[in-house]
Structures are given as structure tokens and as C-alpha cells.
């Protein structure tokens, strides 16, 4: 049963703490993406990766970091430098970045700051 | 600067009637357009797409129209059903290795 999984569904962060959101896909997709959704803001791109060991900053990368050591996995770390981390985080994947390819999304992780 | 704009934050339609969601874009390099549907606390699901070489694409109750000269696309849902109530996102892609650009979404409410 192919798809994208994100864990956990809810995550709580204390002040000054780094937290990592997991994203795994078994669709054999090359490209993976992280978006943040805030009320009234739509989907804003944080980071994306077209191939293993390569990634690019999106529109709002400050305070976030990623890694792409395996094709299936693209974890996102929300660092203490991100001053407003409370949001709904969405991971997506596609066959190839751009070139008219459809992105498929995971179920999302809601991050809350204590 | 928003490259993809959904100017209507919300839309209410009666069950059985047509829902029309609109999207405008500014980047003439966009050549592929998609619509996604999103329920609260879930990831968006892909609905329908259209390439810039076409002006219409149909899939069941969903039809997307593209007017390249006006840089405008629309999603028609007919007949509308209560289960269609969700936020709809328009997205666009340019050729090459560039990610999708999303609009801010339109919340559709289908009233029984």
C-alpha cells in the first residue's frame, strides 16, 4: 500500500528546543517537499529535494533544516531559531520536481509550542 | 509577490448547483496547473490538472478550464455535493526543476 507517512500527528515543542518531523514515502518518488500551512496563508514551501543528498531552500527556510540521506526519507528539523513554529506541516513527494509532475501529500503534523 | 492568486477566500453554493472556483496567475512560464482539495487537519488530495496545451480537462463532476491569454483558470464542480465542502487550492508549475506554487485557497461550503 504505497503512500506518504508523517509522524507524529501532533508534536509539542518547548522554548529553545529543536524538534524533528518525520516524512517517509514508498512511492519511489525522486523529489520531496516540506510545506507549512498557517490560517489564511495557503501552503508555503520550506525546503525541497530533487535527489538524495541534495536539497534547496524554499520561500521560508529560515529556522528550519533538512537532510536527504535516503530516497524514502526527508526529515524536517524545526530549530530554536524558528520564532513562530506553531503551524501545520505537510510533506509531499513527486516523480520529479517541476516538469508538470503532480505532488502527493502526507497527512500532516501539527506542531504546537508549549 | 503572489504568482498564484485565489481572490475569493470563501464560496457558498447550494447542493446540486454548480460551484465555480477561480484562480489567476502572473508568471507566463507556468505550463501546468493543478487543483487540490483539502479537509481540515488532513493533507491536500490531488483533484485534477491541465497542461497549457489544453484549454479544458474533465474528470467526472470536475472540469478545469484554462484561459492562457487572461492567465486565468477555473474549476467547475457540477453537481455540487455536501462532501465537496473543503478548501480548494490552485497550484502551478513551470518547466524545469521548480516546485509547485500554491494559491491561498478558497473555502467551499455546499449547503444541503
Coordinates of C-alpha atoms in Angstrom, one line a residue, chain A residues 9 33 35 37 40 42-43 45 48 50 88 90 97-100 102-103 105-107, chain B residues 32 34 36 38 41-44 46 89 93-100 102-104:
Chain A
X9 CA 0.4 13.6 14.1
X33 CA 9.0 18.8 -0.3
X35 CA 5.3 23.0 3.3
X37 CA 0.3 25.9 6.4
X40 CA -5.2 32.3 5.5
X42 CA -2.1 28.7 2.0
X43 CA 0.9 26.4 1.5
X45 CA 7.4 26.0 0.7
X48 CA 12.6 20.7 -1.3
X50 CA 15.1 16.6 -6.1
X88 CA 0.5 22.5 10.3
X90 CA 2.9 19.0 5.2
X97 CA 10.5 18.3 -9.3
X98 CA 8.7 20.6 -11.7
X99 CA 8.2 19.4 -15.3
X100 CA 4.4 19.2 -14.7
X102 CA 1.8 16.0 -9.6
X103 CA 2.8 16.2 -5.9
X105 CA 0.8 14.8 0.2
X106 CA 1.1 13.1 3.6
X107 CA -1.5 13.6 6.3
Chain B
X32 CA 0.9 23.0 -15.8
X34 CA -3.4 21.6 -10.7
X36 CA -6.1 20.2 -4.8
X38 CA -8.1 19.8 1.5
X41 CA -6.2 18.6 9.6
X42 CA -5.5 16.4 6.6
X43 CA -3.1 16.6 3.7
X44 CA -4.3 18.0 0.3
X46 CA -5.0 15.9 -5.9
X89 CA -6.0 25.1 -3.7
X93 CA 4.3 24.6 -12.2
X94 CA 6.9 26.0 -14.6
X95 CA 9.0 23.8 -16.9
X96 CA 12.3 22.7 -15.3
X97 CA 13.2 21.8 -11.8
X98 CA 10.9 24.2 -9.9
X99 CA 8.3 23.2 -7.3
X100 CA 4.6 23.9 -7.4
X102 CA 0.2 27.4 -4.5
X103 CA -2.6 29.9 -4.1
X104 CA -4.0 30.7 -0.6

